[in-house]
Coordinates of C-alpha atoms in Angstrom, one line a residue:
X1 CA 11.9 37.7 21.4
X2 CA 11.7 40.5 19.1
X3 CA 15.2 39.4 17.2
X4 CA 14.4 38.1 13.7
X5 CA 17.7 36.7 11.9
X6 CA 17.2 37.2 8.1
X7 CA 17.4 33.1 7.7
X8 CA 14.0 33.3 10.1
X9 CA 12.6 36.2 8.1
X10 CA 13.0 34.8 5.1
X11 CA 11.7 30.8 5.7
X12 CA 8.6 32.5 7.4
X13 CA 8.0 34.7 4.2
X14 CA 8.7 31.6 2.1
X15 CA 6.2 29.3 3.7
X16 CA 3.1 32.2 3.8
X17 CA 3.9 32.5 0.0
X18 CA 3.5 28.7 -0.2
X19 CA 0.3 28.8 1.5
X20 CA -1.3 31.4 -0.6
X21 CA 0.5 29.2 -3.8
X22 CA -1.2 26.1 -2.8
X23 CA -4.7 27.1 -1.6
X24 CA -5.3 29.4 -5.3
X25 CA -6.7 26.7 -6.8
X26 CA -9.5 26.4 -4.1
X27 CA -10.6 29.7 -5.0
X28 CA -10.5 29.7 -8.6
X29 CA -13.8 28.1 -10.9
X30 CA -12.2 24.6 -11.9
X31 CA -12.7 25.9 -15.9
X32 CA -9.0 28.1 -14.7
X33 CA -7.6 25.4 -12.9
X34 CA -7.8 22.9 -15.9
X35 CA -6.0 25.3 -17.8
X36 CA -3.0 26.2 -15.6
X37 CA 0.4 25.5 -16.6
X38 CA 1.5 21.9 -15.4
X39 CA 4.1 22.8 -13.1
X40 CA 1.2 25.4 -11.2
X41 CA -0.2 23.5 -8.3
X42 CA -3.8 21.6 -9.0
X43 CA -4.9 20.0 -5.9
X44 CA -8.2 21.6 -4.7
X45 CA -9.7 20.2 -1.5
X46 CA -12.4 17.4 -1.9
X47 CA -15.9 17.8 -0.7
X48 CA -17.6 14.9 2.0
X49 CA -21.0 13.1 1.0
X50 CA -22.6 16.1 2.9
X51 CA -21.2 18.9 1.0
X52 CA -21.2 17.1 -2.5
X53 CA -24.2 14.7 -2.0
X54 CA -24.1 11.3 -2.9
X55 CA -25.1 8.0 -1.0
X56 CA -24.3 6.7 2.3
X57 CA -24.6 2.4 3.3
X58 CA -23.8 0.6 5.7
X59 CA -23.1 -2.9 4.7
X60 CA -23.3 -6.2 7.0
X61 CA -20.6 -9.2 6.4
X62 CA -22.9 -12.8 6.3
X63 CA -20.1 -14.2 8.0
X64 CA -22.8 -17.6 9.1
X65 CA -22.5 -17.9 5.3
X66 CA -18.3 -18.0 5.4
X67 CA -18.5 -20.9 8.2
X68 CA -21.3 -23.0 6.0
X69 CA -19.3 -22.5 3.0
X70 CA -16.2 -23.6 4.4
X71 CA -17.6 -26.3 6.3
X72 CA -19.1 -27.6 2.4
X73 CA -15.7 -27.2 1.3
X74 CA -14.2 -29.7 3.6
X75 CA -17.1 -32.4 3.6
X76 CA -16.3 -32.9 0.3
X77 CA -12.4 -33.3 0.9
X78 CA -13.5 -35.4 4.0
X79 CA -16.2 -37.6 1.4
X80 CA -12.9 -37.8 -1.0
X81 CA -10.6 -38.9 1.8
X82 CA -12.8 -41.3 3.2
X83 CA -13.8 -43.3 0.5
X84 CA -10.2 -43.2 -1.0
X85 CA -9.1 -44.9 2.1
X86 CA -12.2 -46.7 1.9
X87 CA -13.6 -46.2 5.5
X88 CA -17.3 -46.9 5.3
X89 CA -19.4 -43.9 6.7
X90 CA -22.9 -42.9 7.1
X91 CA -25.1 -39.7 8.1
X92 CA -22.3 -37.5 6.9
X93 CA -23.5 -34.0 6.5
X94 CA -23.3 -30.3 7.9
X95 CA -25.4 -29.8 10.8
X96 CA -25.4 -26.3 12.1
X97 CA -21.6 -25.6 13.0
X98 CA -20.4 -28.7 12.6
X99 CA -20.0 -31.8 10.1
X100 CA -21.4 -35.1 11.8
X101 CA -20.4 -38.6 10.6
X102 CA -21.3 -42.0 11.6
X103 CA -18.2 -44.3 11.0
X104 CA -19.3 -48.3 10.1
X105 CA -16.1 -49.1 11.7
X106 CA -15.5 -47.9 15.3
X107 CA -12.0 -49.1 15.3
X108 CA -11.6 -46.7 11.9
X109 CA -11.5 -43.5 14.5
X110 CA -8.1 -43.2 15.2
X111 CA -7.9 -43.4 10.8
X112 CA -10.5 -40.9 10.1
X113 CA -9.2 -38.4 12.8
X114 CA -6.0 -38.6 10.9
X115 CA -8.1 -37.7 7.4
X116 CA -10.0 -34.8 9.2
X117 CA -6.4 -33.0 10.4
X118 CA -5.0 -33.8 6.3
X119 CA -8.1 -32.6 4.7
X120 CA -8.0 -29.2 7.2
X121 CA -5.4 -28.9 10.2
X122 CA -7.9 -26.4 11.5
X123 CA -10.6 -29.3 12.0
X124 CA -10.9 -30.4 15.6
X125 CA -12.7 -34.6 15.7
X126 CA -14.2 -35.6 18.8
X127 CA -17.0 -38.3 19.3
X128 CA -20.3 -37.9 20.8
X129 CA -21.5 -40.6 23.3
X130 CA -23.8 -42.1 20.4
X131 CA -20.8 -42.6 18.9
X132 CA -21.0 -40.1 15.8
X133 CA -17.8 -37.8 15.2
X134 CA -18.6 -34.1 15.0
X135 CA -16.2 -32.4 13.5
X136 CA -15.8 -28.2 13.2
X137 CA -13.6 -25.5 13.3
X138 CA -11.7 -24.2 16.5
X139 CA -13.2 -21.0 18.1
X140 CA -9.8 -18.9 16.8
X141 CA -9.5 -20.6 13.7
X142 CA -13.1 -19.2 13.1
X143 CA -12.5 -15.9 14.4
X144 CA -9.8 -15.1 12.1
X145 CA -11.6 -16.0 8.8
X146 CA -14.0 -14.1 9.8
X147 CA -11.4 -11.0 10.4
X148 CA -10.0 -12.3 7.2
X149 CA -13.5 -12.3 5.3
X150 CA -14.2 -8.4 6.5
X151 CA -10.9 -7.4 4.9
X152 CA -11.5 -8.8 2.1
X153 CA -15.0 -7.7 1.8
X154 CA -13.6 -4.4 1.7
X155 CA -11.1 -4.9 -0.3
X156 CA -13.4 -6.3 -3.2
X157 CA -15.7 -3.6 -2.3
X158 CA -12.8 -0.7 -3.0
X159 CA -11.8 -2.3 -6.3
X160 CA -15.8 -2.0 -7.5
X161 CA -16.2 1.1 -6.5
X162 CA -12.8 2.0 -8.0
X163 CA -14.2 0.8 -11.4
X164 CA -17.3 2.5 -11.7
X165 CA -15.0 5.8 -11.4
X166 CA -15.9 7.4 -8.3
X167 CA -13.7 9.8 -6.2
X168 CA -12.6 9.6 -3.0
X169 CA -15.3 6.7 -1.2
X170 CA -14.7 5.8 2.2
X171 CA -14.6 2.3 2.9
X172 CA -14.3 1.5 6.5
X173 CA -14.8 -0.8 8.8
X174 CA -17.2 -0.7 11.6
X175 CA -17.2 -3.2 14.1
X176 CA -16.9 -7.0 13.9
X177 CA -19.1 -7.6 10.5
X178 CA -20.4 -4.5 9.4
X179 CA -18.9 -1.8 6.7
X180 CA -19.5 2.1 6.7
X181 CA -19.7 3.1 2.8
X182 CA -19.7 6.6 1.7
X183 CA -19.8 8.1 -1.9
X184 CA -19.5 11.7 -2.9
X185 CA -20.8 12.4 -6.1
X186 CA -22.9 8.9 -7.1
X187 CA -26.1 10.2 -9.1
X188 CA -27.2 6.4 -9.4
X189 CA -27.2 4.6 -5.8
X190 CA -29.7 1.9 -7.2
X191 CA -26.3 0.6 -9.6
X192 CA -23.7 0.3 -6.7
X193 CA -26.5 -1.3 -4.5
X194 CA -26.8 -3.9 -7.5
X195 CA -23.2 -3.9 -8.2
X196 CA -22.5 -4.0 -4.3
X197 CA -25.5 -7.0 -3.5
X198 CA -23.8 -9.7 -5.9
X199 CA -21.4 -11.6 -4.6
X200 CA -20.2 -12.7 -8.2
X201 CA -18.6 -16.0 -7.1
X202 CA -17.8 -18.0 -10.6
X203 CA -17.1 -21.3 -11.2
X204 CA -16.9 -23.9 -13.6
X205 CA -18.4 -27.1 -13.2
X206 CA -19.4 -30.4 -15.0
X207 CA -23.4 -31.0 -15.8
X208 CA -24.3 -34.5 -14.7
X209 CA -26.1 -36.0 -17.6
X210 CA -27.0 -39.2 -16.0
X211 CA -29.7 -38.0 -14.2
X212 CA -33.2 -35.6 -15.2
X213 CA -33.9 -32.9 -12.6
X214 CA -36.8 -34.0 -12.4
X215 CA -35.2 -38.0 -11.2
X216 CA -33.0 -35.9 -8.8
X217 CA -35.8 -33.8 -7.3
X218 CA -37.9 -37.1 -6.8
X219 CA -34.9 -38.5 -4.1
X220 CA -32.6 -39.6 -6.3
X221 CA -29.8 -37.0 -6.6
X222 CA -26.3 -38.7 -6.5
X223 CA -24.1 -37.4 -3.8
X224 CA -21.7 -35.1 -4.8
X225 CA -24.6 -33.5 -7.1
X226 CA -26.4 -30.4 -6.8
X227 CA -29.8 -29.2 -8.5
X228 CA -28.9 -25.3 -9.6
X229 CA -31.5 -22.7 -10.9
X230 CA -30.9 -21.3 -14.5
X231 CA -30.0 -17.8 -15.5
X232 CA -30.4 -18.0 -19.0
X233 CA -32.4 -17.2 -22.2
X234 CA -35.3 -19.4 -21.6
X235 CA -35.4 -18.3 -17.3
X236 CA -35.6 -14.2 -17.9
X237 CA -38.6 -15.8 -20.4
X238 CA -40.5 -17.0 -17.7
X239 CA -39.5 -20.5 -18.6
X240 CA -37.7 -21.6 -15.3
X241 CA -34.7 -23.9 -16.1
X242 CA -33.0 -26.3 -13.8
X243 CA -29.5 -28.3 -14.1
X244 CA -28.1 -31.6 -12.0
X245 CA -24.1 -29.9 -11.2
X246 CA -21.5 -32.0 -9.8
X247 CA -20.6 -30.0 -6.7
X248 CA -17.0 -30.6 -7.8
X249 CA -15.3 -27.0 -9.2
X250 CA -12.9 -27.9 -12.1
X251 CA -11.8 -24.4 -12.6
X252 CA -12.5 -21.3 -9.8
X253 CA -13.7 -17.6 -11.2
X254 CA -10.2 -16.4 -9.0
X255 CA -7.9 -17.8 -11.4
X256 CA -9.2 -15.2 -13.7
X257 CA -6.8 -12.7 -14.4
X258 CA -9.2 -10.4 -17.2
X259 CA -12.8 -9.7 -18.2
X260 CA -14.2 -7.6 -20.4
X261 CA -17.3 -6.8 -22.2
X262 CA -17.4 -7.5 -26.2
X263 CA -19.7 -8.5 -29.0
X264 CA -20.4 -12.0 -30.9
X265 CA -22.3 -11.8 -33.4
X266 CA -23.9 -8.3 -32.6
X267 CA -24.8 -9.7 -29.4
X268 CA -23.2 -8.2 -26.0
X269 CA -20.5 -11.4 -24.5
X270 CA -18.0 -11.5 -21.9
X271 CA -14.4 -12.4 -22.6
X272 CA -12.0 -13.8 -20.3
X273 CA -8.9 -14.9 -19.7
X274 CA -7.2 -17.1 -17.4
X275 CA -4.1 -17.1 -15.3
X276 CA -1.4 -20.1 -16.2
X277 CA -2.6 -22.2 -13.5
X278 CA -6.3 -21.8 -14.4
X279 CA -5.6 -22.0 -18.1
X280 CA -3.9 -25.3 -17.8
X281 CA -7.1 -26.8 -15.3
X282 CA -9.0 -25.4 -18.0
X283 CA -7.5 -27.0 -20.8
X284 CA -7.7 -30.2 -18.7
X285 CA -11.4 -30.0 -18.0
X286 CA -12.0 -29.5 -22.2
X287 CA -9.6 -32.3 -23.0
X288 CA -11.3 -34.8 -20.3
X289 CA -14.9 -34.0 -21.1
X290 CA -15.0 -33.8 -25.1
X291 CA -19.1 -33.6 -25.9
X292 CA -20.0 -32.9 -22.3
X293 CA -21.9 -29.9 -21.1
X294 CA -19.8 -27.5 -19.0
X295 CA -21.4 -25.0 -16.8
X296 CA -20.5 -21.9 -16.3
X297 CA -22.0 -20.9 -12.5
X298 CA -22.3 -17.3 -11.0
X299 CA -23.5 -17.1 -7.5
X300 CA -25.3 -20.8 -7.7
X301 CA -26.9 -19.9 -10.8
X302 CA -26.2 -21.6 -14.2
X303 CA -26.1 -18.6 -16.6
X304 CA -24.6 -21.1 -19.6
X305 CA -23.8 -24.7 -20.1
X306 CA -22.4 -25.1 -23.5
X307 CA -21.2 -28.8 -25.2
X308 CA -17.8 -29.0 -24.9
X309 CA -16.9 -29.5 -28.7
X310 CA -13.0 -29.8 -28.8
X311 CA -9.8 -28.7 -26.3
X312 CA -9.5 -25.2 -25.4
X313 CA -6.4 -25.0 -24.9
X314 CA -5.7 -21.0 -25.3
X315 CA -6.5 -20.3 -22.0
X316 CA -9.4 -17.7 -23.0
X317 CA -12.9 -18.4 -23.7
X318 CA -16.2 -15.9 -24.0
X319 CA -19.4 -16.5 -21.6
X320 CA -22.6 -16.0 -23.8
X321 CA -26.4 -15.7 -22.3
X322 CA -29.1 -12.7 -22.9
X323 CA -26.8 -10.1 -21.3
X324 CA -27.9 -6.5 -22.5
X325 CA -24.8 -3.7 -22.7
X326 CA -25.4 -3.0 -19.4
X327 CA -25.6 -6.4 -17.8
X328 CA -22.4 -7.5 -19.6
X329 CA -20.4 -4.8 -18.6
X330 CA -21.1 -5.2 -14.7
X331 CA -20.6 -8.6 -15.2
X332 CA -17.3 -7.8 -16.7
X333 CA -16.5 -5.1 -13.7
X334 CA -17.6 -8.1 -11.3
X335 CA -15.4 -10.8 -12.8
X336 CA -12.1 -8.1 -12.6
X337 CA -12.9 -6.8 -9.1
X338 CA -13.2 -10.6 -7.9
X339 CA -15.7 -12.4 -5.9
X340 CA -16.6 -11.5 -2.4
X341 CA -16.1 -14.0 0.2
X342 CA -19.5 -14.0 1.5
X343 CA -23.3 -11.8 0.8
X344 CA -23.6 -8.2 2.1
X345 CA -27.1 -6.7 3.5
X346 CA -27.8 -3.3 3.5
X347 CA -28.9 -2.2 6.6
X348 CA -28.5 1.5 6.3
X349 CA -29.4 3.4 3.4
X350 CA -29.0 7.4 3.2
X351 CA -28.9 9.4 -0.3
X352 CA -27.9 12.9 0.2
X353 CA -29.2 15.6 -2.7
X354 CA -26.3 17.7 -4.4
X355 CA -28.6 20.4 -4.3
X356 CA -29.0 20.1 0.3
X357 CA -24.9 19.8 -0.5
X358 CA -24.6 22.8 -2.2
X359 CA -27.1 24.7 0.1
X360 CA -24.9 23.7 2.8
X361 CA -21.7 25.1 0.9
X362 CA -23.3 28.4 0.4
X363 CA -24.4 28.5 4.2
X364 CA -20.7 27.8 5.4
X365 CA -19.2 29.9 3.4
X366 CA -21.2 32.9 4.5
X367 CA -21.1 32.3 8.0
X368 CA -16.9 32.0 7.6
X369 CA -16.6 34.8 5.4
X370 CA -19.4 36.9 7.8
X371 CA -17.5 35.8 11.0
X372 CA -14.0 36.5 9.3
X373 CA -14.4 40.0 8.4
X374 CA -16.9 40.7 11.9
X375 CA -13.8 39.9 13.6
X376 CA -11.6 41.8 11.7
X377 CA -13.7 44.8 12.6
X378 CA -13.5 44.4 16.0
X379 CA -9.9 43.8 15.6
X380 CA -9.0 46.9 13.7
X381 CA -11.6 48.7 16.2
X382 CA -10.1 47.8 19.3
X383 CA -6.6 47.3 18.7
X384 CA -6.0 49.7 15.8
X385 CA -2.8 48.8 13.9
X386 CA -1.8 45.9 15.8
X387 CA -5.7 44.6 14.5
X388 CA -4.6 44.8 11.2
X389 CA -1.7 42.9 11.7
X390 CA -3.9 40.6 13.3
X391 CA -5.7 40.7 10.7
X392 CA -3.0 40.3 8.3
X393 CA -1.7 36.9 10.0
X394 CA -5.2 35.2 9.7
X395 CA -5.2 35.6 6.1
X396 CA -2.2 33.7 6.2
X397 CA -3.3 31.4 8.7
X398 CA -6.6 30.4 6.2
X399 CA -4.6 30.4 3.0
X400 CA -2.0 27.5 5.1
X401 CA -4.9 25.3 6.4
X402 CA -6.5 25.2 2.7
X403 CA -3.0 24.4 1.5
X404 CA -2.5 21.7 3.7
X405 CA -5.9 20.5 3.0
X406 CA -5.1 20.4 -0.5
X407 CA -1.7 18.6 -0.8
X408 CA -2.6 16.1 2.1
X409 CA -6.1 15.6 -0.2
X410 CA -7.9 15.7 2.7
X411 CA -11.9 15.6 2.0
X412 CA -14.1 18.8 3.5
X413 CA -17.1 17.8 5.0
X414 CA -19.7 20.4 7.0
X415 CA -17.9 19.4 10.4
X416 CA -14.5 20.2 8.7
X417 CA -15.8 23.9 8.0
X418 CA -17.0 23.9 11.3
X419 CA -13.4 23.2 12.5
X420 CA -12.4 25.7 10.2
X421 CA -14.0 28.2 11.6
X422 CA -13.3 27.0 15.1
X423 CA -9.2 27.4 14.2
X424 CA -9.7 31.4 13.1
X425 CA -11.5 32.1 16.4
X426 CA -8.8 30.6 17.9
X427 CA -5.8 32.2 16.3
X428 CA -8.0 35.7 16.3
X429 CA -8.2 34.4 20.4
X430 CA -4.0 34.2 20.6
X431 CA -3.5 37.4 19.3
X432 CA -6.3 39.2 21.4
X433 CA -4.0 37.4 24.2
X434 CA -0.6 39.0 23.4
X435 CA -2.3 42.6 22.6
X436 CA -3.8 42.5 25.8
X437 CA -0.5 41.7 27.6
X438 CA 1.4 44.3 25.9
X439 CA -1.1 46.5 26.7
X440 CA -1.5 46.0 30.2
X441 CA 2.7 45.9 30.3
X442 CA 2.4 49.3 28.8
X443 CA -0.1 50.7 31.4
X444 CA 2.7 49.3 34.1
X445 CA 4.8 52.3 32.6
X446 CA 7.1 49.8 30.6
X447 CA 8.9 51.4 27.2
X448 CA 7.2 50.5 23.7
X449 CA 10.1 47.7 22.8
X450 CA 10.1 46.3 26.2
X451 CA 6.2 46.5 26.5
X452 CA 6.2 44.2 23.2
X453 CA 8.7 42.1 24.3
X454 CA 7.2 41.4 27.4
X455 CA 3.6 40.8 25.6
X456 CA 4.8 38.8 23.2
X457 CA 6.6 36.0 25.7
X458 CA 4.5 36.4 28.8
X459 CA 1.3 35.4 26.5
X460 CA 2.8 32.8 24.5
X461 CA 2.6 30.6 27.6
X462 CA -0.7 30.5 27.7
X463 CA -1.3 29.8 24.3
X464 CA 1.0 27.0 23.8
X465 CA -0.9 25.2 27.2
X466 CA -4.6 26.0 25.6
X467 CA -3.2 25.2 21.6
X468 CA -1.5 21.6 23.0
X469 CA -4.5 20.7 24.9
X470 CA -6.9 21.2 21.6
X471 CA -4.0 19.8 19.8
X472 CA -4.5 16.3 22.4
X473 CA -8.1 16.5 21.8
X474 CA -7.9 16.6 18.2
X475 CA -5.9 13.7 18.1
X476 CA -7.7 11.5 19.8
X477 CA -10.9 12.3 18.0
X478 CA -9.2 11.5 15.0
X479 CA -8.2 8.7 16.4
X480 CA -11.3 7.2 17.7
X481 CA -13.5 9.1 16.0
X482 CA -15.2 7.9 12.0
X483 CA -16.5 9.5 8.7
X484 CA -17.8 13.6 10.0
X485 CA -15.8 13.3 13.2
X486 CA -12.6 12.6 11.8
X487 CA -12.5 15.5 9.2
X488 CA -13.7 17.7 12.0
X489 CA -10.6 16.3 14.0
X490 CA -8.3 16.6 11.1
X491 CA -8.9 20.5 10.2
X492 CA -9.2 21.4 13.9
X493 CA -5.2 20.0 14.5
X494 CA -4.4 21.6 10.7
X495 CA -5.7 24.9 12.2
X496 CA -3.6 24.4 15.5
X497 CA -0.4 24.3 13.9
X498 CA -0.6 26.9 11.4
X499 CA -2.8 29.4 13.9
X500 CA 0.8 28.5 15.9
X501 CA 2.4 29.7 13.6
X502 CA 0.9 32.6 12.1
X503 CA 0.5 34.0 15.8
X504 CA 4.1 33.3 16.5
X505 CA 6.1 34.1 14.0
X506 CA 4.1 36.1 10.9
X507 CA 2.4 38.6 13.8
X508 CA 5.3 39.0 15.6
X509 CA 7.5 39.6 12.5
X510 CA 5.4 42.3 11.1
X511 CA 5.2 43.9 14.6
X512 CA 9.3 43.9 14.3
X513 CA 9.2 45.4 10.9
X514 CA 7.0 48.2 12.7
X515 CA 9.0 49.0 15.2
X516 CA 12.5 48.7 13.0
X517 CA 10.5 51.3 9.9
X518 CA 9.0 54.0 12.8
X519 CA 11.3 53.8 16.1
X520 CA 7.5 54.7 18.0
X521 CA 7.9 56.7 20.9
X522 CA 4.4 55.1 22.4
X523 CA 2.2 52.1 21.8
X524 CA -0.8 52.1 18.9
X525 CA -3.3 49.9 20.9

């Protein structure tokens, strides 16, 4: 036990002079840190929402809204299908979950099931005893786009945040439909609430021109039509606009592969640009529809419906309306992130001051640093030079769990310092354990090296059992556990390993170079 082979000695020193290398930074104002040499290590642990303020939301899915929207979707292909293979229908509409149809035909069933299963194999037909079909999704078909709609939610959601430049947000998902959003730092919660509530689903579709609003509001929209609200000049005027859309979508916003934010004649304008397969729909659509309006739609509103004057061929065009700097450029950031695959509600709303943050830095701190050096009194006081030593391996053991906070860029929230200074009790804890043991193998008349030896493995039992049964703990609160839990769990199990250590091995050796330097002839403690 108290055998140290140089190769040991030496990785032990090694890996305490790592620790102290890698946690400098933490302690150091960031004005030094910007101006260390590029190969000196930069990381610096990350403060939580608690610690550096900011905004915490929790976010709920619409998921009704992705089952309507698909269930749209395929009425149309299922209006298409039908009339190409002219099967004579009437009543067809969503109702609820479901699309009911009345065939003319009964003896066209067997044909239109056959439609239903090529416009969507997920579509299950069946007819009701009046003898309408109703026609919806399976139960799993259903569950997995709405699986599928949550992922992507947060997907969209991460590449927004990720453009307004914040640092480190957690995005996370919290049961079936709901989503746990956390930023550190955000000064202006009221922009990534109005960033976060659009859904920015573009399209482009054709203006029907054969019919007023007015006509299609008095019972005589065509099918296939739509009336949409304006978002242009004249609406943000108080002059409320209206168009008659053809519900078909000649080109989709998700074939965009650029946006950004310019000026036209010293007025703000988006440009964008589309992928090959949207730029050749595109150019189709212009080509087709010379000197017809073309709509440009964003979240069911018309925000411009130009005259299509020639081809545009180039696979790029600009979107003009009364955008301000502002405005355009969230549009723009919208456009890039893509659209989110159905509306998100804020049920929970907490903003968190810097100033409570920083109070709460200030408080943690002092408690560590008070804690830290009341136990290192009572180590020195009680077990004299084997206390400093002590003493000597929590330094260590604080300057590896910063360093491993730092390179795995773990973010520090108030539980996390909580668990930090749950870790130095508990390494201060092993080493009051062995000092005890060789102390009480000293009183049973045993010789200073043997009384060492003896303390040293007869207590390392015992902490292994208690350290492996935190260790257990930990891990399944980080499994389990979300957001303040997890970064409690996370430096708790840091601390274990590297208290390990430090008691094992960086105690221990400096107890061996103490015995090797003096030869004692009795035991300091």
């Amino acid at each position: 036990m108290l055998n140290f082979q140089p190769w040991k000695t030496w990785t032990v020193i090694l890996i305490c002079l790592a620790g102290v290398f890698l946690a400098l930074p933490n302690v150091l104002p960031a004005t030094v840190v910007a101006q260390l040499p590029s190969w000196m290590p930069a990381p610096r642990i990350s403060y939580g929402l608690d610690l550096q303020g900011g905004s915490h939301l929790l976010l709920e899915v619409d998921l009704k809204s992705v089952t309507k929207e698909r269930l749209n979707g395929a009425l149309d292909g299922l209006r298409t299908a039908l009339l190409k293979d002219k099967i004579g229908y009437t009543q067809l509409a969503v109702e609820g979950d479901h699309i009911a149809v009345t065939l003319r035909d009964a003896g066209d069933a067997d044909k239109a099931k056959g439609l239903v299963r090529d416009v969507d194999p997920d579509l299950e037909a069946s007819q009701t005893p009046d003898g309408k079909f109703s026609i919806a999704y399976s139960a799993q078909s259903i569950a997995q786009r709405r699986t599928s709609a949550v992922d992507q939610s947060i997907e969209i959601i991460r590449r927004r945040i990720d453009e307004t430049g914040t640092k480190e947000p957690t995005i996370q998902r919290e049961g079936e439909d709901r989503i746990l959003l956390q930023l550190p730092g955000i000064d202006n919660p009221e922009h990534v609430k109005e960033l976060l509530g659009r859904t920015a689903k573009m399209t482009f579709q054709l203006v029907d021109e054969g019919i007023s609003p007015e006509e299609a509001k008095a019972g005589h929209l065509p099918p296939g039509d739509e009336i949409l609200p304006g978002d242009d000049a004249a609406a943000r005027q108080g002059q409320p606009t209206e168009y008659v859309i053809k519900k078909r979508v000649m080109v989709d916003g998700g074939t965009l592969t650029s946006a950004s934010a310019t000026f036209q004649d010293n007025r703000p304008v988006i440009q964008f640009k589309f992928d090959s397969s949207g730029a050749r729909r595109f150019a189709d659509t212009t080509r087709d529809n010379v000197h017809k309006r073309f709509a440009i739609v964003l979240d069911n509103k018309v925000i411009s419906a130009p005259v299509i004057n020639e081809p545009i061929t180039g696979g790029q065009g600009i979107i003009s309306g009364s955008f301000t700097v502002q405005s355009a450029n969230d549009l723009a950031l919208l456009l890039r992130a893509g659209a989110l695959p159905a509306p998100l509600t804020i049920l929970e709303e907490r903003t968190v001051g810097p100033d409570l943050g920083a109070d709460s830095i200030r408080a943690g701190t002092t408690a560590c640093l008070v804690a830290v050096g009341l136990v290192g009194v009572f180590m020195i006081v009680f077990y004299g030079l084997f206390g400093i030593y002590a003493n000597i391996a929590l330094f260590f053991n604080l300057c590896l769990l910063l360093a491993a906070l730092s390179t795995l860029g773990a973010t520090l929230t108030l539980p996390g310092i909580a668990g930090i200074a749950l870790t130095l009790g508990m390494a201060v804890d092993a080493n009051v354990l062995v000092n005890e043991r060789i102390r009480e193998e000293a009183r049973h008349g045993r010789g200073v090296i043997s009384a060492i030896d003896a303390g040293f493995s007869r207590a390392y039992a015992t902490i292994i059992d208690a350290n492996v049964t935190h260790l257990i703990a930990g891990s399944l609160l980080f499994e389990l556990g979300s957001g303040p839990v997890k970064g409690f769990a996370v430096t708790l199990c840091l601390g274990i390993l590297t208290s390990l250590f430090t008691t094992m091995l960086v105690s221990r050796l400096l107890v061996v170079w103490w015995l090797r330097r003096t030869r004692p002839k009795a035991i300091p403690i």
